[in-house]
Coordinates of C-alpha atoms and ligand atoms in Angstrom, one line a residue:
M1 CA -29.6 76.2 54.3
K2 CA -31.6 73.2 55.5
V3 CA -30.3 71.0 58.4
V4 CA -32.0 67.8 59.5
V5 CA -31.5 67.1 63.2
T6 CA -32.2 63.5 64.2
G7 CA -33.3 63.4 67.8
G8 CA -34.1 67.0 67.4
A9 CA -36.9 67.0 70.0
G10 CA -34.4 65.8 72.7
F11 CA -32.4 67.8 75.1
I12 CA -29.3 68.6 73.0
G13 CA -31.4 68.4 69.7
A14 CA -34.0 71.0 70.7
N15 CA -31.4 73.4 72.0
T16 CA -29.5 72.9 68.7
C17 CA -32.7 73.4 66.6
R18 CA -33.4 76.7 68.5
L19 CA -29.9 78.0 67.7
L20 CA -30.1 76.9 64.0
A21 CA -33.5 78.7 63.7
E22 CA -32.0 81.8 65.3
H23 CA -29.3 81.7 62.6
N24 CA -32.1 81.6 60.0
I25 CA -31.2 78.0 59.1
E26 CA -34.2 75.8 58.3
A27 CA -34.1 73.1 61.0
V28 CA -36.1 69.9 60.6
A29 CA -36.2 67.5 63.6
L30 CA -36.7 63.8 62.9
D31 CA -37.7 62.3 66.3
D32 CA -39.7 59.3 67.4
L33 CA -40.4 61.1 70.8
S34 CA -39.1 58.0 72.7
S35 CA -37.2 60.3 75.1
G36 CA -37.7 63.7 73.4
F37 CA -40.8 66.0 73.7
R38 CA -42.9 67.8 71.1
S39 CA -43.1 70.7 73.6
N40 CA -39.3 71.2 73.4
L41 CA -39.7 72.5 69.8
E42 CA -42.8 74.7 70.3
G43 CA -42.4 78.3 69.3
I44 CA -38.7 78.1 68.2
G45 CA -39.2 78.0 64.4
A46 CA -38.1 74.4 63.8
T47 CA -40.3 71.7 62.2
L48 CA -40.9 68.3 63.8
V49 CA -41.4 65.2 61.7
E50 CA -42.4 62.4 64.0
G51 CA -40.7 59.2 62.9
S52 CA -37.8 56.8 63.5
I53 CA -34.3 56.8 62.0
L54 CA -34.9 53.0 61.7
D55 CA -37.6 53.8 59.1
D56 CA -36.3 54.5 55.6
T57 CA -39.6 56.1 54.6
A58 CA -39.2 58.7 57.4
L59 CA -35.6 59.4 56.4
D60 CA -36.7 59.8 52.8
E61 CA -39.3 62.3 53.8
V62 CA -36.9 64.6 55.6
L63 CA -33.6 64.4 53.8
P64 CA -34.3 65.7 50.3
G65 CA -32.8 69.2 49.9
A66 CA -30.8 68.9 53.2
D67 CA -27.4 70.5 53.2
A68 CA -26.3 68.7 56.4
V69 CA -27.5 66.2 59.0
I70 CA -26.8 66.5 62.7
H71 CA -27.4 63.0 63.9
L72 CA -28.2 63.0 67.6
A73 CA -31.0 60.4 67.8
A74 CA -30.0 57.6 70.1
R75 CA -31.0 55.5 73.0
P76 CA -29.0 57.3 75.6
S77 CA -27.8 56.3 79.1
V78 CA -25.3 53.8 80.3
P79 CA -27.6 52.1 82.9
R80 CA -30.5 51.9 80.4
S81 CA -28.2 50.1 77.9
I82 CA -27.2 47.6 80.6
A83 CA -30.9 46.9 81.2
D84 CA -31.7 46.8 77.5
P85 CA -28.6 46.3 75.3
W86 CA -30.4 45.4 72.1
S87 CA -32.2 48.7 72.0
A88 CA -28.9 50.6 72.4
H89 CA -27.4 48.5 69.6
E90 CA -30.5 48.9 67.3
V91 CA -30.9 52.6 67.6
N92 CA -27.3 53.7 68.1
A93 CA -25.5 51.3 65.7
T94 CA -28.0 50.1 63.2
G95 CA -29.8 53.5 63.3
T96 CA -26.6 55.3 62.4
V97 CA -26.1 53.0 59.3
K98 CA -29.7 53.8 58.3
V99 CA -29.0 57.5 58.6
L100 CA -25.7 57.3 56.7
E101 CA -27.3 55.3 53.9
A102 CA -30.1 57.9 53.7
V103 CA -27.4 60.6 53.6
R104 CA -25.8 58.8 50.6
R105 CA -29.2 58.2 48.8
H106 CA -30.0 61.9 49.1
D107 CA -26.5 63.2 48.4
V108 CA -26.3 65.2 51.6
G109 CA -22.8 66.7 51.7
Q110 CA -22.2 66.7 55.5
V111 CA -23.0 64.6 58.5
V112 CA -22.2 65.5 62.1
V113 CA -22.7 62.9 64.8
A114 CA -22.7 62.5 68.5
S115 CA -20.4 60.0 70.0
S116 CA -19.6 59.9 73.7
S117 CA -16.7 60.2 76.1
S118 CA -17.9 56.8 77.4
V119 CA -15.9 55.2 74.6
Y120 CA -12.7 55.8 76.6
G121 CA -14.3 53.6 79.3
A122 CA -11.8 51.8 81.5
N123 CA -8.7 53.5 80.2
P124 CA -7.6 55.6 83.2
T125 CA -5.4 58.1 81.3
L126 CA -6.3 61.7 81.7
P127 CA -6.9 63.9 79.9
K128 CA -8.7 61.9 77.3
Q129 CA -6.9 62.3 74.0
E130 CA -8.7 60.9 71.0
D131 CA -5.9 58.4 70.1
L132 CA -6.0 56.7 73.5
T133 CA -6.8 53.0 73.5
L134 CA -10.6 52.8 73.8
R135 CA -12.0 50.4 76.4
P136 CA -15.9 50.7 76.4
V137 CA -17.4 49.1 79.5
S138 CA -21.1 49.3 78.7
P139 CA -23.3 48.4 75.8
Y140 CA -24.1 52.2 75.4
A141 CA -20.4 53.0 75.0
A142 CA -19.8 50.2 72.5
S143 CA -22.8 51.4 70.5
K144 CA -21.6 55.0 70.5
L145 CA -18.2 53.7 69.2
A146 CA -20.2 52.1 66.4
T147 CA -21.9 55.5 65.8
E148 CA -18.6 57.2 65.3
T149 CA -16.7 54.5 63.4
Y150 CA -19.5 53.9 61.0
T151 CA -19.7 57.6 60.3
L152 CA -16.0 58.0 59.7
A153 CA -15.9 54.9 57.5
W154 CA -18.8 56.3 55.4
G155 CA -16.7 59.5 55.1
S156 CA -13.7 57.7 53.7
S157 CA -15.7 55.2 51.6
Y158 CA -18.2 57.6 50.0
G159 CA -16.6 61.0 50.2
I160 CA -19.1 62.5 52.7
K161 CA -17.8 65.3 54.9
T162 CA -18.0 63.9 58.4
L163 CA -17.5 65.1 61.9
A164 CA -17.8 62.7 64.8
F165 CA -17.9 64.5 68.2
R166 CA -17.3 62.8 71.5
F167 CA -19.6 64.7 73.9
F168 CA -18.7 64.7 77.5
N169 CA -21.3 65.5 80.3
V170 CA -23.7 67.9 78.6
F171 CA -26.2 69.7 80.9
G172 CA -28.6 72.6 80.8
P173 CA -32.2 73.7 80.1
L174 CA -34.5 71.0 78.7
Q175 CA -32.6 68.1 80.3
P176 CA -35.1 66.0 82.1
A177 CA -34.9 64.9 85.7
G178 CA -37.2 62.6 87.6
H179 CA -36.7 59.4 85.7
A180 CA -34.6 56.4 86.6
Y181 CA -31.9 57.2 84.0
A182 CA -31.6 61.0 84.7
A183 CA -28.1 62.5 84.3
V184 CA -26.4 63.9 87.3
V185 CA -26.9 67.6 86.9
P186 CA -30.7 67.5 86.4
A187 CA -31.0 64.8 89.2
F188 CA -29.1 67.1 91.6
V189 CA -30.9 70.3 90.7
D190 CA -34.3 68.7 90.8
A191 CA -33.6 67.2 94.3
A192 CA -32.1 70.4 95.6
L193 CA -35.1 72.5 94.5
A194 CA -37.5 69.9 95.9
G195 CA -35.6 69.9 99.3
R196 CA -34.7 66.2 98.9
P197 CA -31.2 64.8 99.6
L198 CA -29.0 64.8 96.5
P199 CA -28.5 61.2 95.1
V200 CA -24.7 60.6 94.9
N201 CA -23.6 57.3 93.4
G202 CA -20.4 56.3 95.2
D203 CA -18.4 58.8 97.3
G204 CA -18.8 61.8 95.0
S205 CA -15.1 61.9 94.1
Q206 CA -15.9 61.0 90.5
S207 CA -15.1 63.9 88.1
R208 CA -16.5 65.0 84.8
D209 CA -15.9 67.6 82.1
F210 CA -19.3 69.2 82.4
T211 CA -20.3 71.1 79.2
F212 CA -23.1 73.6 78.9
V213 CA -25.6 72.7 76.2
D214 CA -25.5 76.2 74.7
S215 CA -21.7 75.7 74.1
V216 CA -22.5 72.3 72.4
A217 CA -25.3 73.8 70.3
S218 CA -23.1 76.7 69.1
V219 CA -20.3 74.3 68.1
L220 CA -22.8 72.1 66.1
T221 CA -24.2 75.2 64.4
R222 CA -20.7 76.5 63.6
A223 CA -19.8 73.0 62.2
V224 CA -22.6 73.0 59.7
T225 CA -22.3 76.6 58.6
D226 CA -18.5 76.3 58.2
R227 CA -18.7 72.8 56.8
T228 CA -16.1 71.7 59.3
H229 CA -15.1 68.1 58.9
S230 CA -12.4 65.7 60.1
P231 CA -11.5 62.1 59.3
L232 CA -10.8 61.5 63.0
P233 CA -13.1 61.7 66.1
V234 CA -13.1 65.0 68.0
N235 CA -13.7 65.6 71.7
L236 CA -16.4 68.3 72.3
A237 CA -15.6 69.6 75.7
F238 CA -13.4 72.3 77.2
G239 CA -10.9 70.4 79.3
T240 CA -12.3 71.1 82.8
R241 CA -12.7 68.5 85.6
T242 CA -15.2 68.9 88.4
T243 CA -16.0 66.3 91.0
L244 CA -19.6 65.6 92.0
L245 CA -18.8 67.0 95.5
E246 CA -17.5 70.2 93.8
L247 CA -20.6 70.4 91.7
I248 CA -22.7 70.2 94.9
G249 CA -20.6 73.0 96.3
E250 CA -21.4 75.2 93.3
L251 CA -25.0 74.5 93.6
E252 CA -24.9 75.4 97.3
T253 CA -23.4 78.7 96.4
I254 CA -26.1 79.4 93.8
L255 CA -28.9 78.4 96.1
G256 CA -27.4 80.0 99.2
H257 CA -27.8 77.0 101.6
P258 CA -26.2 73.7 102.3
L259 CA -27.5 70.6 100.5
E260 CA -28.0 67.2 102.1
R261 CA -26.6 64.1 100.2
E262 CA -27.6 60.5 100.1
H263 CA -24.8 58.2 99.0
R264 CA -25.6 55.1 97.0
E265 CA -23.7 52.2 95.5
P266 CA -21.5 53.1 92.6
R267 CA -23.3 52.4 89.3
A268 CA -22.1 49.6 86.9
G269 CA -20.6 51.0 83.7
D270 CA -19.7 54.4 85.2
V271 CA -16.1 55.6 84.8
P272 CA -14.3 57.3 87.7
H273 CA -12.9 60.3 86.0
S274 CA -13.3 62.1 82.7
Q275 CA -11.7 65.2 81.1
A276 CA -11.2 66.1 77.5
D277 CA -8.0 66.9 75.8
Q278 CA -8.9 69.9 73.6
T279 CA -6.0 70.0 71.2
R280 CA -7.9 68.5 68.2
F281 CA -11.1 70.4 69.0
R282 CA -9.2 73.7 69.2
S283 CA -7.5 73.1 65.9
L284 CA -11.0 73.1 64.3
F285 CA -12.8 75.6 66.5
P286 CA -10.1 78.0 67.9
D287 CA -12.5 80.8 68.9
V288 CA -15.4 79.1 70.7
E289 CA -15.8 80.4 74.2
P290 CA -17.5 78.0 76.6
T291 CA -20.0 79.2 79.2
P292 CA -18.2 78.9 82.6
L293 CA -19.7 76.3 85.0
P294 CA -21.1 78.7 87.7
E295 CA -23.0 80.7 85.1
A296 CA -24.2 77.6 83.2
L297 CA -25.4 76.0 86.5
A298 CA -27.2 79.2 87.5
R299 CA -29.0 79.2 84.1
T300 CA -29.9 75.6 84.5
V301 CA -31.3 76.2 88.0
A302 CA -33.3 79.2 86.6
W303 CA -34.7 77.0 83.9
F304 CA -35.8 74.3 86.4
R305 CA -37.4 77.0 88.5
S306 CA -39.2 78.3 85.4
T307 CA -40.8 74.9 84.9
G308 CA -42.2 75.0 88.4
A309 CA -39.6 72.6 90.0
G310 CA -39.4 73.1 93.7
A311 CA -42.2 75.6 93.7
A312 CA -43.9 74.0 96.7
T313 CA -40.8 74.1 98.9
Ligands
LIG1 P1 -32.2 62.8 74.5 O1 -32.7 61.4 75.0 O2 -32.8 64.0 75.1 O3 -32.2 62.8 72.9 C1 -32.2 61.7 72.1 C2 -33.3 61.9 71.1 O4 -33.4 60.9 70.2 C3 -34.7 61.9 71.8 O5 -35.4 63.1 71.4 C4 -35.4 60.7 71.3 O6 -36.8 60.7 71.3 C5 -34.7 60.5 70.0 N1 -34.7 59.2 69.4 C6 -34.4 58.0 70.1 N2 -34.6 57.0 69.3 C7 -35.0 57.5 68.1 C8 -35.3 56.9 66.8 N3 -35.2 55.5 66.6 N4 -35.6 57.7 65.8 C9 -35.7 59.0 66.0 N5 -35.4 59.6 67.1 C10 -35.1 58.9 68.2 O7 -30.6 62.7 74.8 P2 -29.5 63.9 74.6 O8 -28.8 64.0 75.9 O9 -30.0 65.1 74.0 O10 -28.5 63.1 73.7 C11 -28.3 63.5 72.3 C12 -27.1 62.8 71.7 O11 -25.9 63.1 72.4 C13 -27.2 61.2 71.8 O12 -26.7 60.7 70.6 C14 -26.4 60.9 73.0 O13 -25.9 59.5 72.9 C15 -25.3 61.9 72.8 N6 -24.6 62.2 74.1 C16 -25.2 62.9 75.1 C17 -24.5 63.2 76.2 C18 -25.1 64.0 77.3 O14 -24.3 64.3 78.3 N7 -26.3 64.4 77.3 C19 -23.1 62.7 76.4 C20 -22.6 62.0 75.4 C21 -23.3 61.7 74.2

C-alpha cells in the first residue's frame, strides 16, 4: 500500500509517516519545507519529495500508484493567518483544491484531510458537536473550513472516499517551539526547561481538548488501512478539557518544581474553550485508546530534553 502524506515533513505529518512505515506502508511525504523539516523524516523509512501542493507537477510526480492521500499540508496558526491571510487562503483553500483535483486525475481512492476545531470559533456551545453552527473568527479557521467542505464536496461529486477530521490541540514530539507562532504545549515545555516564565495569553482559564500526536497518527493510519470514510466532518479528539493553568500544574508535577508564569494580552482569534463531542468519531473508531495527558506530556518533555532543550539550566 502506498500513502502520500502532504505536509509529511511537519509535526503531525512526520509522526504519521513514521507510523505508516512501521506498518510496512510505503509513505511518501510531499512537503515544501516551509514549516516542516527534512530531519523529521530521517531514518524512519519514509520518502520525502520536496515540492508544493500548489504545483501540479509535484503532485503528478507523487500521486501515481497511491492508494490514499493524507492531506496535512497547510499554512497553520491562527495568529499567522491574521498577519498574512492570503497565504492561509492560498495554501489551505486553493491548495486543497489542487490536491483534490490531483487525486481525481490519478484515480486515488481515498483522501483524508486535516480540518480544525477552530471552525467552531465563536459558537460557545460545549462540547463541540459537528453539526453546531460554525462561526470561524480567523482567516485560518475560514480556510480550514474550506479544506473540509471542498473535500466532502469532491467526495459527493466524484465518488472519492473522503474523511475530513477536525483536529483539536495536537501536541507531542517534533512540535517546534521558539518561534512567534508556537503552539501552547511546546511554548510551555520549552520555557519550563529553559527556566523562563511560561507565556500565558490571558488569565489561563482557557481550556482545550489536548490530543497526543501518537493518538492522531494511529487514527490516520487506521483510517487508510481500513478505508474509513464519512460524508460528514468528524472531530478527532477524545472529549477531554484541560485549562492552561491545569496544564501548567501537570507540567509542575512532571518536572517536580513550581513554574513561574508571565500573563500577556489574550490573542485575537483565540476561542475561550474547546472540547470535542466524540459520538461521531467513536461510531467510526470504537476501539482507539488515547494516550492519557500525564503520560503524553511526560513523553513530550522527554523528547524536548533529548533535543538538548534546557540542557544549560
Ligand atoms: P506543521 O506546520 O508542522 O505541518 C504543516 C506542513 O505542511 C509543514 O511541513 C509545511 O512545510 C507543509 N506545507 C506548508 N505549505 C505547503 C505547500 N504549499 N506544499 C507542501 N507542503 C506544505 O503543522 P502541523 O501542526 O503538523 O499541522 C498539520 C495539519 O493539521 C495542518 O493542516 C493543520 O492545519 C492541521 N491542524 C493542526 C492542529 C495542531 O494542533 N497541530 C490543530 C488543528 C489542525
